[in-house]
PDB file of C-alpha atoms in Angstrom:
ATOM      1  CA  GLY V   1     151.459  96.736 112.424  1.00 51.00           C
ATOM      2  CA  ALA V   2     151.147  93.988 114.983  1.00 82.00           C
ATOM      3  CA  GLY V   3     149.443  96.157 117.567  1.00 94.00           C
ATOM      4  CA  VAL V   4     148.259  99.661 118.359  1.00 97.00           C
ATOM      5  CA  SER V   5     151.145 102.090 118.666  1.00 97.00           C
ATOM      6  CA  GLN V   6     151.194 105.543 120.218  1.00 98.00           C
ATOM      7  CA  SER V   7     153.704 108.353 120.216  1.00 97.00           C
ATOM      8  CA  PRO V   8     155.225 109.959 122.064  1.00 97.00           C
ATOM      9  CA  ARG V   9     155.200 107.622 125.044  1.00 96.00           C
ATOM     10  CA  TYR V  10     155.901 110.504 127.414  1.00 97.00           C
ATOM     11  CA  LYS V  11     155.258 114.209 126.999  1.00 98.00           C
ATOM     12  CA  VAL V  12     156.029 117.045 129.368  1.00 98.00           C
ATOM     13  CA  ALA V  13     154.404 120.360 128.538  1.00 98.00           C
ATOM     14  CA  LYS V  14     154.385 123.734 130.186  1.00 97.00           C
ATOM     15  CA  ARG V  15     150.969 125.066 131.050  1.00 97.00           C
ATOM     16  CA  GLY V  16     149.541 126.881 128.034  1.00 97.00           C
ATOM     17  CA  GLN V  17     151.425 124.856 125.408  1.00 98.00           C
ATOM     18  CA  ASP V  18     149.672 122.893 122.689  1.00 98.00           C
ATOM     19  CA  VAL V  19     150.353 119.158 122.361  1.00 98.00           C
ATOM     20  CA  ALA V  20     149.604 116.532 119.726  1.00 98.00           C
ATOM     21  CA  LEU V  21     149.364 112.834 120.493  1.00 98.00           C
ATOM     22  CA  ARG V  22     149.465 110.234 117.743  1.00 98.00           C
ATOM     23  CA  CYS V  23     147.810 106.842 117.449  1.00 98.00           C
ATOM     24  CA  ASP V  24     148.461 104.168 114.828  1.00 98.00           C
ATOM     25  CA  PRO V  25     145.688 101.542 115.028  1.00 97.00           C
ATOM     26  CA  ILE V  26     145.946  97.922 114.019  1.00 96.00           C
ATOM     27  CA  SER V  27     145.998  97.771 110.230  1.00 94.00           C
ATOM     28  CA  GLY V  28     142.507  97.369 108.796  1.00 92.00           C
ATOM     29  CA  HIS V  29     140.671  98.284 111.987  1.00 94.00           C
ATOM     30  CA  VAL V  30     137.669 100.453 111.251  1.00 94.00           C
ATOM     31  CA  SER V  31     136.997 101.822 114.723  1.00 93.00           C
ATOM     32  CA  LEU V  32     139.348 103.962 116.797  1.00 95.00           C
ATOM     33  CA  PHE V  33     138.827 105.236 120.334  1.00 95.00           C
ATOM     34  CA  TRP V  34     140.587 107.661 122.650  1.00 97.00           C
ATOM     35  CA  TYR V  35     140.423 107.285 126.425  1.00 97.00           C
ATOM     36  CA  GLN V  36     141.878 109.318 129.276  1.00 98.00           C
ATOM     37  CA  GLN V  37     143.175 107.613 132.414  1.00 97.00           C
ATOM     38  CA  ALA V  38     143.811 109.662 135.526  1.00 95.00           C
ATOM     39  CA  LEU V  39     146.089 108.293 138.234  1.00 91.00           C
ATOM     40  CA  GLY V  40     144.400 105.502 140.177  1.00 89.00           C
ATOM     41  CA  GLN V  41     141.296 105.468 137.990  1.00 92.00           C
ATOM     42  CA  GLY V  42     139.940 103.412 135.128  1.00 95.00           C
ATOM     43  CA  PRO V  43     140.147 104.786 131.586  1.00 96.00           C
ATOM     44  CA  GLU V  44     137.347 107.142 130.556  1.00 96.00           C
ATOM     45  CA  PHE V  45     136.005 107.568 127.038  1.00 94.00           C
ATOM     46  CA  LEU V  46     136.908 110.693 125.084  1.00 97.00           C
ATOM     47  CA  THR V  47     135.960 110.177 121.450  1.00 96.00           C
ATOM     48  CA  TYR V  48     135.223 107.538 118.812  1.00 93.00           C
ATOM     49  CA  PHE V  49     135.878 107.297 115.060  1.00 95.00           C
ATOM     50  CA  GLN V  50     134.509 104.934 112.501  1.00 94.00           C
ATOM     51  CA  ASN V  51     136.857 105.253 109.556  1.00 95.00           C
ATOM     52  CA  GLU V  52     137.342 109.025 109.177  1.00 96.00           C
ATOM     53  CA  ALA V  53     133.992 109.956 110.712  1.00 95.00           C
ATOM     54  CA  GLN V  54     133.963 111.139 114.316  1.00 95.00           C
ATOM     55  CA  LEU V  55     130.751 109.557 115.553  1.00 92.00           C
ATOM     56  CA  ASP V  56     130.961 110.480 119.221  1.00 92.00           C
ATOM     57  CA  LYS V  57     132.941 113.209 120.937  1.00 93.00           C
ATOM     58  CA  SER V  58     130.798 113.468 124.033  1.00 92.00           C
ATOM     59  CA  GLY V  59     133.680 112.552 126.347  1.00 94.00           C
ATOM     60  CA  LEU V  60     135.996 115.410 125.344  1.00 97.00           C
ATOM     61  CA  PRO V  61     136.300 117.498 128.533  1.00 95.00           C
ATOM     62  CA  SER V  62     136.496 120.920 126.883  1.00 95.00           C
ATOM     63  CA  ASP V  63     136.749 122.658 123.534  1.00 96.00           C
ATOM     64  CA  ARG V  64     140.533 122.669 124.016  1.00 98.00           C
ATOM     65  CA  PHE V  65     140.484 119.000 123.036  1.00 98.00           C
ATOM     66  CA  PHE V  66     140.280 118.113 119.370  1.00 97.00           C
ATOM     67  CA  ALA V  67     140.719 114.786 117.569  1.00 98.00           C
ATOM     68  CA  GLU V  68     140.965 113.872 113.921  1.00 97.00           C
ATOM     69  CA  ARG V  69     141.437 110.830 111.717  1.00 97.00           C
ATOM     70  CA  PRO V  70     141.503 112.351 108.229  1.00 96.00           C
ATOM     71  CA  GLU V  71     142.285 109.241 106.173  1.00 94.00           C
ATOM     72  CA  GLY V  72     140.598 106.678 108.364  1.00 92.00           C
ATOM     73  CA  SER V  73     143.834 105.285 109.762  1.00 95.00           C
ATOM     74  CA  VAL V  74     146.193 107.320 111.950  1.00 97.00           C
ATOM     75  CA  SER V  75     144.548 109.590 114.502  1.00 98.00           C
ATOM     76  CA  THR V  76     145.798 112.646 116.351  1.00 98.00           C
ATOM     77  CA  LEU V  77     144.479 113.987 119.638  1.00 98.00           C
ATOM     78  CA  LYS V  78     145.331 117.641 120.082  1.00 98.00           C
ATOM     79  CA  ILE V  79     145.099 119.566 123.327  1.00 98.00           C
ATOM     80  CA  GLN V  80     145.350 123.334 123.109  1.00 98.00           C
ATOM     81  CA  ARG V  81     146.503 125.597 125.929  1.00 98.00           C
ATOM     82  CA  THR V  82     147.224 122.664 128.241  1.00 98.00           C
ATOM     83  CA  GLN V  83     146.226 122.904 131.900  1.00 97.00           C
ATOM     84  CA  GLN V  84     147.515 120.949 134.887  1.00 97.00           C
ATOM     85  CA  GLU V  85     144.267 118.992 135.072  1.00 96.00           C
ATOM     86  CA  ASP V  86     145.047 117.594 131.603  1.00 97.00           C
ATOM     87  CA  SER V  87     147.883 115.533 133.123  1.00 97.00           C
ATOM     88  CA  ALA V  88     146.923 111.900 132.552  1.00 97.00           C
ATOM     89  CA  VAL V  89     147.645 108.873 130.400  1.00 97.00           C
ATOM     90  CA  TYR V  90     145.939 109.056 127.019  1.00 98.00           C
ATOM     91  CA  LEU V  91     145.089 105.647 125.614  1.00 97.00           C
ATOM     92  CA  CYS V  92     144.134 104.770 122.071  1.00 97.00           C
ATOM     93  CA  ALA V  93     142.245 101.598 121.128  1.00 96.00           C
ATOM     94  CA  SER V  94     141.053 100.073 117.882  1.00 95.00           C
ATOM     95  CA  SER V  95     138.596  97.389 116.888  1.00 93.00           C
ATOM     96  CA  LEU V  96     137.959  95.523 113.685  1.00 91.00           C
ATOM     97  CA  SER V  97     134.536  96.809 112.743  1.00 81.00           C
ATOM     98  CA  GLY V  98     131.993  99.404 113.706  1.00 71.00           C
ATOM     99  CA  THR V  99     129.664  97.199 115.680  1.00 71.00           C
ATOM    100  CA  SER V 100     129.428  97.214 119.452  1.00 66.00           C
ATOM    101  CA  VAL V 101     130.390  93.579 119.810  1.00 70.00           C
ATOM    102  CA  ASN V 102     133.996  93.780 118.711  1.00 82.00           C
ATOM    103  CA  GLU V 103     136.968  93.380 121.007  1.00 90.00           C
ATOM    104  CA  GLN V 104     139.033  96.517 121.548  1.00 92.00           C
ATOM    105  CA  PHE V 105     142.837  96.469 121.630  1.00 95.00           C
ATOM    106  CA  PHE V 106     144.809  99.170 123.383  1.00 96.00           C
ATOM    107  CA  GLY V 107     148.073 100.921 122.715  1.00 97.00           C
ATOM    108  CA  PRO V 108     150.704 101.580 125.409  1.00 96.00           C
ATOM    109  CA  GLY V 109     149.447 105.092 126.042  1.00 96.00           C
ATOM    110  CA  THR V 110     151.006 108.545 126.161  1.00 97.00           C
ATOM    111  CA  ARG V 111     151.717 109.888 129.641  1.00 96.00           C
ATOM    112  CA  LEU V 112     151.174 113.657 129.571  1.00 97.00           C
ATOM    113  CA  THR V 113     152.500 115.792 132.402  1.00 97.00           C
ATOM    114  CA  VAL V 114     151.605 119.481 132.410  1.00 97.00           C
ATOM    115  CA  LEU V 115     153.816 121.632 134.624  1.00 96.00           C
TER     116      LEU V 115
ATOM    117  CA  GLY Y   1     124.979 105.904 131.946  1.00 84.00           C
ATOM    118  CA  ILE Y   2     125.852 102.348 132.843  1.00 89.00           C
ATOM    119  CA  GLN Y   3     127.587 101.717 136.170  1.00 93.00           C
ATOM    120  CA  VAL Y   4     130.396  99.167 136.554  1.00 96.00           C
ATOM    121  CA  GLU Y   5     131.469  98.100 140.033  1.00 97.00           C
ATOM    122  CA  GLN Y   6     134.451  95.901 140.746  1.00 98.00           C
ATOM    123  CA  SER Y   7     135.333  94.105 143.942  1.00 97.00           C
ATOM    124  CA  PRO Y   8     137.470  93.841 145.909  1.00 97.00           C
ATOM    125  CA  PRO Y   9     139.298  97.134 145.286  1.00 97.00           C
ATOM    126  CA  ASP Y  10     142.582  95.665 146.571  1.00 97.00           C
ATOM    127  CA  LEU Y  11     143.808  92.125 147.033  1.00 97.00           C
ATOM    128  CA  ILE Y  12     147.053  90.758 148.446  1.00 97.00           C
ATOM    129  CA  LEU Y  13     147.887  87.102 147.813  1.00 95.00           C
ATOM    130  CA  GLN Y  14     150.685  84.720 148.547  1.00 96.00           C
ATOM    131  CA  GLU Y  15     152.166  83.127 145.437  1.00 97.00           C
ATOM    132  CA  GLY Y  16     150.251  79.971 144.589  1.00 97.00           C
ATOM    133  CA  ALA Y  17     146.914  81.132 146.002  1.00 97.00           C
ATOM    134  CA  ASN Y  18     143.656  81.342 144.033  1.00 97.00           C
ATOM    135  CA  SER Y  19     141.400  84.378 143.758  1.00 96.00           C
ATOM    136  CA  THR Y  20     138.081  85.554 142.331  1.00 97.00           C
ATOM    137  CA  LEU Y  21     137.467  89.077 141.093  1.00 98.00           C
ATOM    138  CA  ARG Y  22     133.921  90.301 140.550  1.00 98.00           C
ATOM    139  CA  CYS Y  23     132.376  92.821 138.157  1.00 98.00           C
ATOM    140  CA  ASN Y  24     128.756  93.987 138.503  1.00 98.00           C
ATOM    141  CA  PHE Y  25     127.087  96.146 135.866  1.00 96.00           C
ATOM    142  CA  SER Y  26     123.833  98.048 136.031  1.00 94.00           C
ATOM    143  CA  ASP Y  27     122.283  97.358 132.617  1.00 90.00           C
ATOM    144  CA  SER Y  28     122.368  94.901 129.729  1.00 89.00           C
ATOM    145  CA  VAL Y  29     125.552  95.001 127.694  1.00 88.00           C
ATOM    146  CA  ASN Y  30     126.685  94.057 124.199  1.00 86.00           C
ATOM    147  CA  ASN Y  31     130.287  93.379 125.114  1.00 90.00           C
ATOM    148  CA  LEU Y  32     132.363  92.743 128.226  1.00 95.00           C
ATOM    149  CA  GLN Y  33     136.127  92.619 128.401  1.00 96.00           C
ATOM    150  CA  TRP Y  34     138.622  91.873 131.173  1.00 98.00           C
ATOM    151  CA  PHE Y  35     142.020  93.555 131.067  1.00 97.00           C
ATOM    152  CA  HIS Y  36     145.224  93.350 133.055  1.00 97.00           C
ATOM    153  CA  GLN Y  37     147.118  96.636 133.333  1.00 96.00           C
ATOM    154  CA  ASN Y  38     150.743  95.849 133.994  1.00 89.00           C
ATOM    155  CA  PRO Y  39     153.093  98.080 136.010  1.00 85.00           C
ATOM    156  CA  TRP Y  40     154.138  99.856 132.786  1.00 85.00           C
ATOM    157  CA  GLY Y  41     150.544 100.854 132.099  1.00 89.00           C
ATOM    158  CA  GLN Y  42     149.842  98.563 129.153  1.00 91.00           C
ATOM    159  CA  LEU Y  43     146.287  97.210 129.036  1.00 95.00           C
ATOM    160  CA  ILE Y  44     146.482  93.547 128.117  1.00 95.00           C
ATOM    161  CA  ASN Y  45     143.376  91.800 126.838  1.00 95.00           C
ATOM    162  CA  LEU Y  46     142.460  88.812 128.973  1.00 97.00           C
ATOM    163  CA  PHE Y  47     138.956  87.902 127.869  1.00 97.00           C
ATOM    164  CA  TYR Y  48     136.236  89.109 125.561  1.00 95.00           C
ATOM    165  CA  ILE Y  49     133.231  87.530 127.273  1.00 95.00           C
ATOM    166  CA  PRO Y  50     129.745  89.066 126.886  1.00 91.00           C
ATOM    167  CA  SER Y  51     128.326  85.751 128.133  1.00 93.00           C
ATOM    168  CA  GLY Y  52     129.382  82.238 129.044  1.00 96.00           C
ATOM    169  CA  THR Y  53     132.661  80.833 130.319  1.00 97.00           C
ATOM    170  CA  LYS Y  54     136.147  80.933 128.861  1.00 97.00           C
ATOM    171  CA  GLN Y  55     139.491  79.628 130.057  1.00 97.00           C
ATOM    172  CA  ASN Y  56     143.038  80.575 129.159  1.00 96.00           C
ATOM    173  CA  GLY Y  57     145.715  78.775 131.135  1.00 97.00           C
ATOM    174  CA  ARG Y  58     145.474  79.709 134.813  1.00 97.00           C
ATOM    175  CA  LEU Y  59     142.806  82.294 134.120  1.00 98.00           C
ATOM    176  CA  SER Y  60     139.130  81.775 133.488  1.00 98.00           C
ATOM    177  CA  ALA Y  61     136.109  84.043 133.311  1.00 98.00           C
ATOM    178  CA  THR Y  62     132.374  83.651 133.539  1.00 98.00           C
ATOM    179  CA  THR Y  63     129.723  86.202 132.598  1.00 97.00           C
ATOM    180  CA  VAL Y  64     126.098  85.743 133.612  1.00 96.00           C
ATOM    181  CA  ALA Y  65     124.504  88.402 131.458  1.00 93.00           C
ATOM    182  CA  THR Y  66     120.975  87.898 132.801  1.00 94.00           C
ATOM    183  CA  GLU Y  67     122.198  88.620 136.326  1.00 96.00           C
ATOM    184  CA  ARG Y  68     124.585  91.382 135.225  1.00 96.00           C
ATOM    185  CA  TYR Y  69     127.850  90.153 136.634  1.00 97.00           C
ATOM    186  CA  SER Y  70     131.141  88.649 135.547  1.00 98.00           C
ATOM    187  CA  LEU Y  71     133.819  86.790 137.495  1.00 98.00           C
ATOM    188  CA  LEU Y  72     137.536  86.452 136.781  1.00 98.00           C
ATOM    189  CA  TYR Y  73     139.307  83.494 138.374  1.00 98.00           C
ATOM    190  CA  ILE Y  74     143.051  83.405 138.860  1.00 97.00           C
ATOM    191  CA  SER Y  75     144.500  80.095 139.972  1.00 97.00           C
ATOM    192  CA  SER Y  76     147.992  79.344 141.277  1.00 97.00           C
ATOM    193  CA  SER Y  77     148.841  83.051 141.235  1.00 97.00           C
ATOM    194  CA  GLN Y  78     152.354  84.212 140.303  1.00 96.00           C
ATOM    195  CA  THR Y  79     154.166  87.445 141.068  1.00 95.00           C
ATOM    196  CA  THR Y  80     153.791  88.411 137.406  1.00 94.00           C
ATOM    197  CA  ASP Y  81     150.011  88.461 137.913  1.00 95.00           C
ATOM    198  CA  SER Y  82     150.405  91.630 139.981  1.00 95.00           C
ATOM    199  CA  GLY Y  83     148.806  94.754 138.569  1.00 95.00           C
ATOM    200  CA  VAL Y  84     145.353  96.202 138.130  1.00 97.00           C
ATOM    201  CA  TYR Y  85     142.514  94.160 136.662  1.00 98.00           C
ATOM    202  CA  PHE Y  86     139.774  96.069 134.872  1.00 98.00           C
ATOM    203  CA  CYS Y  87     136.353  95.010 133.739  1.00 97.00           C
ATOM    204  CA  ALA Y  88     134.844  97.090 130.930  1.00 96.00           C
ATOM    205  CA  VAL Y  89     131.465  96.913 129.201  1.00 94.00           C
ATOM    206  CA  VAL Y  90     129.860  98.263 126.043  1.00 89.00           C
ATOM    207  CA  ARG Y  91     126.339  99.583 126.330  1.00 76.00           C
ATOM    208  CA  ARG Y  92     125.917 101.917 123.339  1.00 69.00           C
ATOM    209  CA  TYR Y  93     127.943 102.317 120.164  1.00 67.00           C
ATOM    210  CA  SER Y  94     131.244 100.638 120.904  1.00 71.00           C
ATOM    211  CA  THR Y  95     132.589 102.759 123.734  1.00 85.00           C
ATOM    212  CA  LEU Y  96     133.866 100.883 126.760  1.00 91.00           C
ATOM    213  CA  THR Y  97     132.857 101.900 130.270  1.00 94.00           C
ATOM    214  CA  PHE Y  98     135.442 100.760 132.793  1.00 96.00           C
ATOM    215  CA  GLY Y  99     135.176  99.890 136.443  1.00 96.00           C
ATOM    216  CA  LYS Y 100     137.645 101.329 138.957  1.00 95.00           C
ATOM    217  CA  GLY Y 101     139.687  98.139 138.885  1.00 97.00           C
ATOM    218  CA  THR Y 102     141.040  95.617 141.383  1.00 97.00           C
ATOM    219  CA  MET Y 103     144.661  96.113 142.391  1.00 97.00           C
ATOM    220  CA  LEU Y 104     146.307  92.729 142.903  1.00 96.00           C
ATOM    221  CA  LEU Y 105     149.633  92.198 144.624  1.00 96.00           C
ATOM    222  CA  VAL Y 106     151.089  88.705 144.617  1.00 96.00           C
ATOM    223  CA  SER Y 107     153.976  88.273 147.024  1.00 96.00           C
ATOM    224  CA  PRO Y 108     156.625  85.534 146.716  1.00 94.00           C
TER     225      PRO Y 108
END
């Protein structure tokens, strides 16, 4: 596609529910990133894929967070047993290659509200 | 980890005014990007500028990598320039570290 797309754009979950957030990167982009943006803050890194390999998951806040990219394209971020502190905007980004010098392009984000 | 500081935190301008936003970072970087986050939350790429100077219309940016800072210039500001401006850097792998942003409000 022309840009990074994410779905759903908005998600309301009751505390304790599981949610799954989807990211479609720019076609052909090797690297895919997930970031979390709390209200009034800058985005913070969660996890990074190069093709289907998850090279860095150091930013995932707890073991309730899980991400996958099984075929090296679409990625899913799953949050189990959601808590109120998980409420945030989840942003996905992709870049052309796996080097550190490539420009990253962001999707519109998924706004998650946990009640 | 690397620290990214942006200033000023907030800025209010009259339409037509010029402004300079600053980004300081605490270590050498492989990549630096400026973004504009519009009121709908979309991060729009403004510049990819690990060093040097670039211009795009009314916007320009300069990064002095040896002194660990970058500047974003906005000239003849318009109300559509309102939003949050983020600086973000890459230190290791490809993960971006963002500053807290500068919130810009341009009034008519």
